[in-house]
């Protein structure tokens, strides 16, 4: 990263941007420091300035100016990235979108919502809940909608409701030269022209800055229940999850946690879960369908040696079961003070999932650094969380070699 040529803003460039952004531009040291890091293990890289735009028009004028002055610019949302997305590797401007935080339109009849990019997932769902609705994509962190669209985020509910690629219907975005574009429609079917919406979703700020997003939303299910089941081996747990999906069982969530993830969650949150390979399920629908789906899942996991199948529809108990999964990342941070977490994000075909998890576990077990494995196994996605001492350069090189081996 240090090989990239840094661009520091001149006094005249800062003044030019200040004419556009006014008090929305900051060169305060603490603000620069905040925008030079995220939740990844990468070292901080500070921007030269931070700008908080308040409208698409302002973003357009900022990008046009930066384009004319050859100033690099990186959008910034909630800063929850685990992979260094928001680090301004060449300096320049960090464009903080959090002031653009309005919910512009909710259409219960169409099951759509239009928001500015800085609206966070939790804030949106708190508002939608008043209408009996919810936005389904749950990556764990309280990320901004713009950031989730830009990274093509997925999460615990992808198996039933899809990722951001399936849930973004339309976008307003600004190209590098300041041109404002509107792509997609709020209709579910759109066959005319190129699918530019899908091109921008997951483009990570390389093609445009997303300023508004129109999303699919859903009615809050009549019934929700959760289940937990444990296995003797990683392979059995992952194979059970794979088989449940292949059999068409209607699960809303299906998450895997290895013994280290459970142990960390127990210590971090005061839980007392047995430290075994564990699957967590959630079922959404009518009471009759939820009960039928849970019974079907239970029968399948028992074929793979699953034991202690616990099923609950109680809201507080359901949230308690899922606490272990939501704590999976943060427990690593809190239990290893001074360390950083190198997070891998791996996706394989379902038929190869059990083999991939076992292979990664075997590779990581040869090394001394702590690690844990968990993920949304029902869609073939899992994470290896590797604890890293940022001051130990030889360990950093070792982890790089390990991640390359896992990906090969």
Coordinates of C-alpha atoms in Angstrom, one line a residue:
X1 CA 0.0 0.0 0.0
X2 CA 2.9 2.4 0.7
X3 CA 3.9 2.1 -3.0
X4 CA 1.0 4.3 -4.1
X5 CA 1.8 7.9 -4.7
X6 CA 0.1 10.1 -2.1
X7 CA -1.8 13.2 -3.1
X8 CA -2.0 16.0 -0.5
X9 CA -4.3 18.9 -1.1
X10 CA -2.9 22.4 -1.6
X11 CA -4.2 25.4 0.2
X12 CA -6.0 26.5 -3.0
X13 CA -7.6 23.1 -3.5
X14 CA -8.9 23.1 0.1
X15 CA -10.3 26.6 -0.5
X16 CA -12.0 25.5 -3.7
X17 CA -13.6 22.5 -1.9
X18 CA -14.6 24.7 1.0
X19 CA -16.5 27.0 -1.4
X20 CA -18.6 24.0 -2.3
X21 CA -18.9 22.2 1.1
X22 CA -18.7 25.2 3.5
X23 CA -18.6 23.9 7.1
X24 CA -19.0 20.4 5.7
X25 CA -15.2 20.3 5.0
X26 CA -12.9 19.3 7.8
X27 CA -9.1 19.1 8.1
X28 CA -9.2 18.5 11.9
X29 CA -6.6 15.9 13.0
X30 CA -9.1 13.8 14.9
X31 CA -11.6 13.8 12.0
X32 CA -8.8 12.8 9.6
X33 CA -7.7 10.0 12.0
X34 CA -11.3 8.7 12.2
X35 CA -11.5 8.4 8.4
X36 CA -8.1 6.9 8.0
X37 CA -9.1 3.5 9.6
X38 CA -11.9 1.0 9.6
X39 CA -12.4 -2.4 11.4
X40 CA -9.8 -4.2 9.2
X41 CA -6.3 -5.2 10.2
X42 CA -4.7 -2.8 7.7
X43 CA -2.7 0.1 9.1
X44 CA -4.3 3.6 9.1
X45 CA -4.0 5.9 6.0
X46 CA -5.2 9.4 6.6
X47 CA -7.0 11.6 4.0
X48 CA -6.0 15.2 3.5
X49 CA -9.6 16.4 4.0
X50 CA -13.0 15.0 5.0
X51 CA -16.2 16.3 3.4
X52 CA -19.8 15.7 4.7
X53 CA -22.1 16.4 1.7
X54 CA -25.8 17.0 2.3
X55 CA -27.2 16.4 -1.2
X56 CA -26.6 14.6 -4.5
X57 CA -26.0 18.0 -6.1
X58 CA -23.3 18.8 -3.6
X59 CA -21.6 15.4 -4.3
X60 CA -21.8 16.2 -8.0
X61 CA -20.0 19.5 -7.5
X62 CA -17.4 17.9 -5.2
X63 CA -16.6 15.1 -7.7
X64 CA -16.4 17.5 -10.6
X65 CA -13.9 19.7 -8.8
X66 CA -11.8 16.7 -7.6
X67 CA -11.8 15.3 -11.2
X68 CA -10.6 18.6 -12.6
X69 CA -7.8 18.8 -10.0
X70 CA -6.9 15.1 -10.1
X71 CA -7.7 14.6 -6.4
X72 CA -8.5 11.0 -5.4
X73 CA -11.7 10.6 -3.4
X74 CA -13.0 7.7 -1.4
X75 CA -16.6 7.4 -0.1
X76 CA -17.0 6.7 3.6
X77 CA -20.1 5.3 5.4
X78 CA -20.2 3.8 8.9
X79 CA -16.5 2.7 8.7
X80 CA -17.5 -0.9 9.5
X81 CA -15.6 -2.6 6.7
X82 CA -13.4 -5.5 7.7
X83 CA -11.5 -5.4 4.4
X84 CA -10.1 -1.9 4.1
X85 CA -12.7 -0.6 1.6
X86 CA -12.7 3.0 3.0
X87 CA -9.0 3.6 3.5
X88 CA -7.8 6.5 1.3
X89 CA -4.6 4.8 0.1
X90 CA -3.6 7.9 -1.9
X91 CA -4.7 10.5 0.5
X92 CA -7.0 13.1 -1.1
X93 CA -10.6 13.4 0.1
X94 CA -12.7 11.1 2.3
X95 CA -16.4 11.7 1.3
X96 CA -18.4 10.9 4.5
X97 CA -22.0 10.2 3.4
X98 CA -23.5 10.1 6.9
X99 CA -25.2 13.5 6.7
X100 CA -27.3 12.2 3.8
X101 CA -29.4 10.2 6.1
X102 CA -33.0 10.8 5.1
X103 CA -35.6 8.1 4.3
X104 CA -37.2 9.7 1.2
X105 CA -40.1 7.5 0.6
X106 CA -41.8 4.4 2.0
X107 CA -44.3 2.6 -0.2
X108 CA -46.0 -0.3 1.8
X109 CA -48.2 -1.1 -1.2
X110 CA -45.2 -1.6 -3.5
X111 CA -43.0 -3.0 -0.7
X112 CA -40.2 -0.5 -1.6
X113 CA -38.3 2.2 0.3
X114 CA -36.1 5.0 -1.1
X115 CA -33.3 6.2 1.1
X116 CA -30.2 8.4 1.0
X117 CA -26.9 6.6 1.1
X118 CA -26.1 7.5 4.7
X119 CA -29.1 5.9 6.3
X120 CA -28.0 3.0 8.5
X121 CA -29.6 -0.5 8.5
X122 CA -30.8 -0.4 12.1
X123 CA -32.3 3.1 11.7
X124 CA -34.1 2.0 8.6
X125 CA -35.6 -1.1 10.2
X126 CA -36.6 0.9 13.3
X127 CA -38.7 3.2 11.0
X128 CA -40.1 0.3 8.9
X129 CA -41.1 -1.7 11.9
X130 CA -43.8 1.0 12.6
X131 CA -45.4 0.0 9.3
X132 CA -45.0 -3.8 10.0
X133 CA -42.2 -4.0 7.4
X134 CA -38.5 -4.7 7.4
X135 CA -35.4 -4.6 5.2
X136 CA -33.9 -8.0 5.1
X137 CA -30.1 -7.8 4.4
X138 CA -28.3 -8.3 7.7
X139 CA -24.5 -8.2 7.4
X140 CA -24.1 -8.0 11.2
X141 CA -22.7 -4.5 11.5
X142 CA -24.9 -1.4 11.5
X143 CA -23.6 -0.4 8.1
X144 CA -25.0 2.4 5.9
X145 CA -27.2 1.4 3.0
X146 CA -24.9 3.1 0.5
X147 CA -22.0 1.2 1.8
X148 CA -23.9 -2.1 1.7
X149 CA -24.9 -1.4 -1.9
X150 CA -21.4 -0.4 -2.9
X151 CA -19.9 -3.6 -1.4
X152 CA -22.7 -5.9 -2.5
X153 CA -23.3 -6.9 1.1
X154 CA -24.9 -10.2 2.1
X155 CA -25.6 -11.6 5.6
X156 CA -27.4 -14.0 7.8
X157 CA -30.8 -13.8 5.9
X158 CA -29.3 -14.2 2.3
X159 CA -30.5 -17.8 2.1
X160 CA -34.2 -16.7 2.1
X161 CA -34.2 -13.0 1.1
X162 CA -31.1 -12.6 -1.0
X163 CA -28.1 -10.2 -0.8
X164 CA -28.0 -6.5 -1.8
X165 CA -27.8 -7.6 -5.5
X166 CA -31.3 -9.0 -5.2
X167 CA -32.7 -6.2 -3.1
X168 CA -31.5 -3.0 -4.7
X169 CA -34.0 -2.0 -7.3
X170 CA -32.7 1.5 -8.3
X171 CA -29.9 3.9 -7.6
X172 CA -28.9 7.5 -7.9
X173 CA -25.2 7.8 -8.3
X174 CA -22.6 10.4 -9.3
X175 CA -19.8 9.6 -11.8
X176 CA -16.2 10.8 -11.4
X177 CA -16.8 13.9 -13.6
X178 CA -19.9 14.9 -11.5
X179 CA -22.5 13.5 -13.9
X180 CA -25.6 12.4 -12.0
X181 CA -27.2 9.1 -13.2
X182 CA -30.4 7.4 -12.2
X183 CA -30.5 3.6 -12.9
X184 CA -33.1 0.9 -12.4
X185 CA -36.7 1.3 -11.4
X186 CA -38.9 0.6 -8.4
X187 CA -40.7 -2.1 -10.4
X188 CA -39.8 -5.7 -9.8
X189 CA -39.5 -6.4 -13.6
X190 CA -37.3 -4.3 -15.8
X191 CA -36.1 -5.8 -19.1
X192 CA -35.3 -2.6 -21.1
X193 CA -31.7 -1.7 -21.6
X194 CA -28.6 -2.6 -19.7
X195 CA -28.8 -3.6 -16.1
X196 CA -26.6 -0.8 -14.8
X197 CA -28.0 -1.2 -11.3
X198 CA -26.2 -4.6 -11.0
X199 CA -23.1 -3.1 -12.4
X200 CA -22.9 -0.4 -9.7
X201 CA -23.9 -2.8 -6.8
X202 CA -20.6 -4.2 -5.6
X203 CA -18.5 -1.7 -7.5
X204 CA -17.0 -0.4 -4.2
X205 CA -16.8 3.2 -5.2
X206 CA -14.7 2.6 -8.3
X207 CA -17.4 3.5 -10.8
X208 CA -19.5 6.1 -9.0
X209 CA -20.6 7.4 -5.6
X210 CA -24.0 6.1 -4.7
X211 CA -26.2 8.8 -3.1
X212 CA -29.7 7.3 -3.1
X213 CA -31.0 3.7 -3.1
X214 CA -34.4 2.1 -3.7
X215 CA -34.8 -1.2 -1.9
X216 CA -37.1 -4.1 -1.7
X217 CA -38.7 -4.5 1.7
X218 CA -40.8 -7.3 3.2
X219 CA -43.7 -7.6 5.7
X220 CA -42.6 -8.7 9.2
X221 CA -43.4 -12.5 9.3
X222 CA -46.4 -13.6 11.3
X223 CA -44.2 -16.1 13.1
X224 CA -40.5 -16.4 13.7
X225 CA -38.7 -19.2 15.5
X226 CA -35.1 -20.1 16.1
X227 CA -33.3 -23.4 16.6
X228 CA -29.8 -24.5 17.7
X229 CA -28.2 -27.9 17.1
X230 CA -24.7 -29.3 17.8
X231 CA -22.5 -31.7 16.0
X232 CA -19.4 -33.8 16.7
X233 CA -17.4 -32.5 13.8
X234 CA -17.2 -29.4 11.5
X235 CA -17.9 -31.5 8.4
X236 CA -21.1 -33.0 9.9
X237 CA -22.4 -29.6 10.8
X238 CA -21.7 -28.0 7.4
X239 CA -22.9 -31.0 5.5
X240 CA -26.2 -30.9 7.4
X241 CA -26.7 -27.2 6.5
X242 CA -25.9 -28.0 2.9
X243 CA -28.4 -30.8 2.8
X244 CA -31.2 -28.7 4.3
X245 CA -30.8 -26.2 1.5
X246 CA -30.6 -28.9 -1.2
X247 CA -33.8 -30.5 0.2
X248 CA -35.7 -27.2 -0.2
X249 CA -36.3 -26.6 3.5
X250 CA -37.6 -23.1 4.0
X251 CA -35.0 -21.5 6.3
X252 CA -34.7 -17.8 6.8
X253 CA -31.2 -18.0 8.4
X254 CA -28.7 -20.8 8.7
X255 CA -25.4 -20.0 10.4
X256 CA -22.4 -22.1 11.4
X257 CA -20.1 -21.5 14.4
X258 CA -17.0 -23.6 15.2
X259 CA -16.1 -24.4 18.8
X260 CA -13.7 -21.4 19.0
X261 CA -16.5 -19.0 18.0
X262 CA -18.8 -20.5 20.7
X263 CA -16.0 -20.3 23.3
X264 CA -15.4 -16.6 22.4
X265 CA -19.1 -15.7 22.6
X266 CA -19.4 -17.4 25.9
X267 CA -16.6 -15.4 27.4
X268 CA -17.6 -12.2 25.8
X269 CA -21.3 -12.3 26.5
X270 CA -21.6 -14.5 29.5
X271 CA -23.3 -17.4 27.6
X272 CA -23.0 -21.0 28.6
X273 CA -23.3 -22.7 25.2
X274 CA -21.5 -26.1 24.8
X275 CA -18.3 -25.6 22.8
X276 CA -19.1 -27.8 19.8
X277 CA -19.6 -27.2 16.1
X278 CA -23.0 -25.5 16.1
X279 CA -25.8 -24.6 13.6
X280 CA -28.2 -21.8 14.2
X281 CA -31.5 -21.7 12.3
X282 CA -34.4 -19.2 12.0
X283 CA -37.7 -19.9 10.4
X284 CA -40.2 -17.2 9.1
X285 CA -43.8 -17.6 8.0
X286 CA -47.2 -18.7 9.3
X287 CA -47.3 -20.6 12.6
X288 CA -48.1 -23.9 10.8
X289 CA -45.4 -23.4 8.2
X290 CA -42.8 -22.4 10.8
X291 CA -43.5 -25.5 12.8
X292 CA -43.4 -27.7 9.7
X293 CA -40.1 -26.2 8.6
X294 CA -38.5 -26.7 12.0
X295 CA -39.6 -30.3 12.1
X296 CA -38.1 -30.9 8.7
X297 CA -34.8 -29.3 9.6
X298 CA -34.7 -31.4 12.8
X299 CA -35.1 -34.6 10.9
X300 CA -32.3 -33.7 8.5
X301 CA -29.7 -32.6 11.1
X302 CA -30.4 -35.8 13.1
X303 CA -29.3 -37.8 10.0
X304 CA -25.9 -36.0 10.3
X305 CA -25.5 -36.7 14.0
X306 CA -27.0 -33.4 15.2
X307 CA -28.0 -33.5 18.9
X308 CA -29.7 -31.3 21.5
X309 CA -32.0 -29.7 18.9
X310 CA -33.5 -26.7 20.7
X311 CA -36.4 -24.8 19.1
X312 CA -38.0 -21.6 20.5
X313 CA -40.5 -19.0 19.3
X314 CA -40.0 -16.8 22.4
X315 CA -38.6 -13.5 21.2
X316 CA -36.1 -13.0 24.1
X317 CA -34.9 -16.6 23.8
X318 CA -34.6 -16.2 20.0
X319 CA -32.5 -13.1 20.4
X320 CA -30.3 -14.9 23.0
X321 CA -29.6 -17.7 20.6
X322 CA -28.5 -15.3 17.9
X323 CA -26.4 -13.3 20.2
X324 CA -23.5 -15.8 19.8
X325 CA -23.5 -15.3 16.0
X326 CA -23.7 -11.5 16.2
X327 CA -20.9 -11.5 18.8
X328 CA -18.6 -13.7 16.6
X329 CA -16.5 -10.8 15.3
X330 CA -16.6 -8.4 18.3
X331 CA -15.8 -11.2 20.8
X332 CA -12.4 -11.6 19.0
X333 CA -11.7 -7.9 19.3
X334 CA -12.5 -7.7 23.0
X335 CA -10.9 -10.9 24.1
X336 CA -7.6 -10.1 22.4
X337 CA -6.8 -6.5 23.4
X338 CA -4.2 -4.8 21.2
X339 CA -4.7 -7.4 18.5
X340 CA -6.4 -7.0 15.1
X341 CA -8.6 -9.5 13.2
X342 CA -7.7 -10.5 9.7
X343 CA -11.1 -11.6 8.2
X344 CA -11.4 -13.8 5.2
X345 CA -14.6 -13.9 3.2
X346 CA -14.9 -17.2 1.2
X347 CA -17.6 -18.5 -1.0
X348 CA -17.7 -21.9 -2.7
X349 CA -20.3 -24.1 -4.3
X350 CA -22.5 -25.8 -1.8
X351 CA -21.3 -29.2 -2.9
X352 CA -17.7 -28.2 -1.9
X353 CA -18.5 -26.3 1.3
X354 CA -17.8 -29.1 3.9
X355 CA -14.5 -29.9 2.2
X356 CA -13.5 -26.2 2.1
X357 CA -14.3 -25.6 5.8
X358 CA -12.4 -28.7 6.8
X359 CA -9.4 -27.7 4.6
X360 CA -9.2 -24.2 6.0
X361 CA -9.5 -25.5 9.6
X362 CA -6.6 -27.9 8.9
X363 CA -4.4 -25.2 7.4
X364 CA -5.0 -22.8 10.2
X365 CA -4.5 -25.4 12.9
X366 CA -0.9 -25.8 11.9
X367 CA -0.1 -22.3 13.1
X368 CA 0.1 -20.7 16.6
X369 CA -2.2 -17.7 16.1
X370 CA -5.8 -18.0 17.4
X371 CA -8.6 -18.3 14.8
X372 CA -12.3 -19.1 14.5
X373 CA -14.6 -20.1 11.7
X374 CA -18.2 -19.1 11.2
X375 CA -20.5 -18.0 8.4
X376 CA -23.7 -18.1 6.3
X377 CA -23.1 -21.7 5.3
X378 CA -26.6 -22.0 3.7
X379 CA -25.3 -19.9 0.7
X380 CA -21.8 -21.3 0.7
X381 CA -20.2 -18.4 2.5
X382 CA -17.9 -18.6 5.5
X383 CA -15.3 -16.5 7.3
X384 CA -12.0 -17.4 8.9
X385 CA -11.2 -14.8 11.6
X386 CA -7.4 -14.8 12.3
X387 CA -6.0 -12.9 15.3
X388 CA -3.1 -10.8 14.4
X389 CA -0.5 -8.8 16.3
X390 CA -0.1 -5.7 14.2
X391 CA 3.4 -5.1 15.6
X392 CA 4.6 -8.6 14.6
X393 CA 5.7 -8.3 10.9
X394 CA 6.8 -11.9 10.6
X395 CA 3.3 -13.0 11.8
X396 CA 1.7 -10.7 9.3
X397 CA 3.7 -12.3 6.5
X398 CA 2.8 -15.8 7.8
X399 CA -0.9 -14.9 7.7
X400 CA -0.6 -13.6 4.2
X401 CA 0.9 -17.0 3.1
X402 CA -1.9 -18.8 5.0
X403 CA -4.7 -16.9 3.3
X404 CA -3.1 -17.5 -0.1
X405 CA -2.9 -21.2 0.7
X406 CA -6.6 -21.3 1.7
X407 CA -7.6 -19.5 -1.5
X408 CA -5.5 -21.7 -3.8

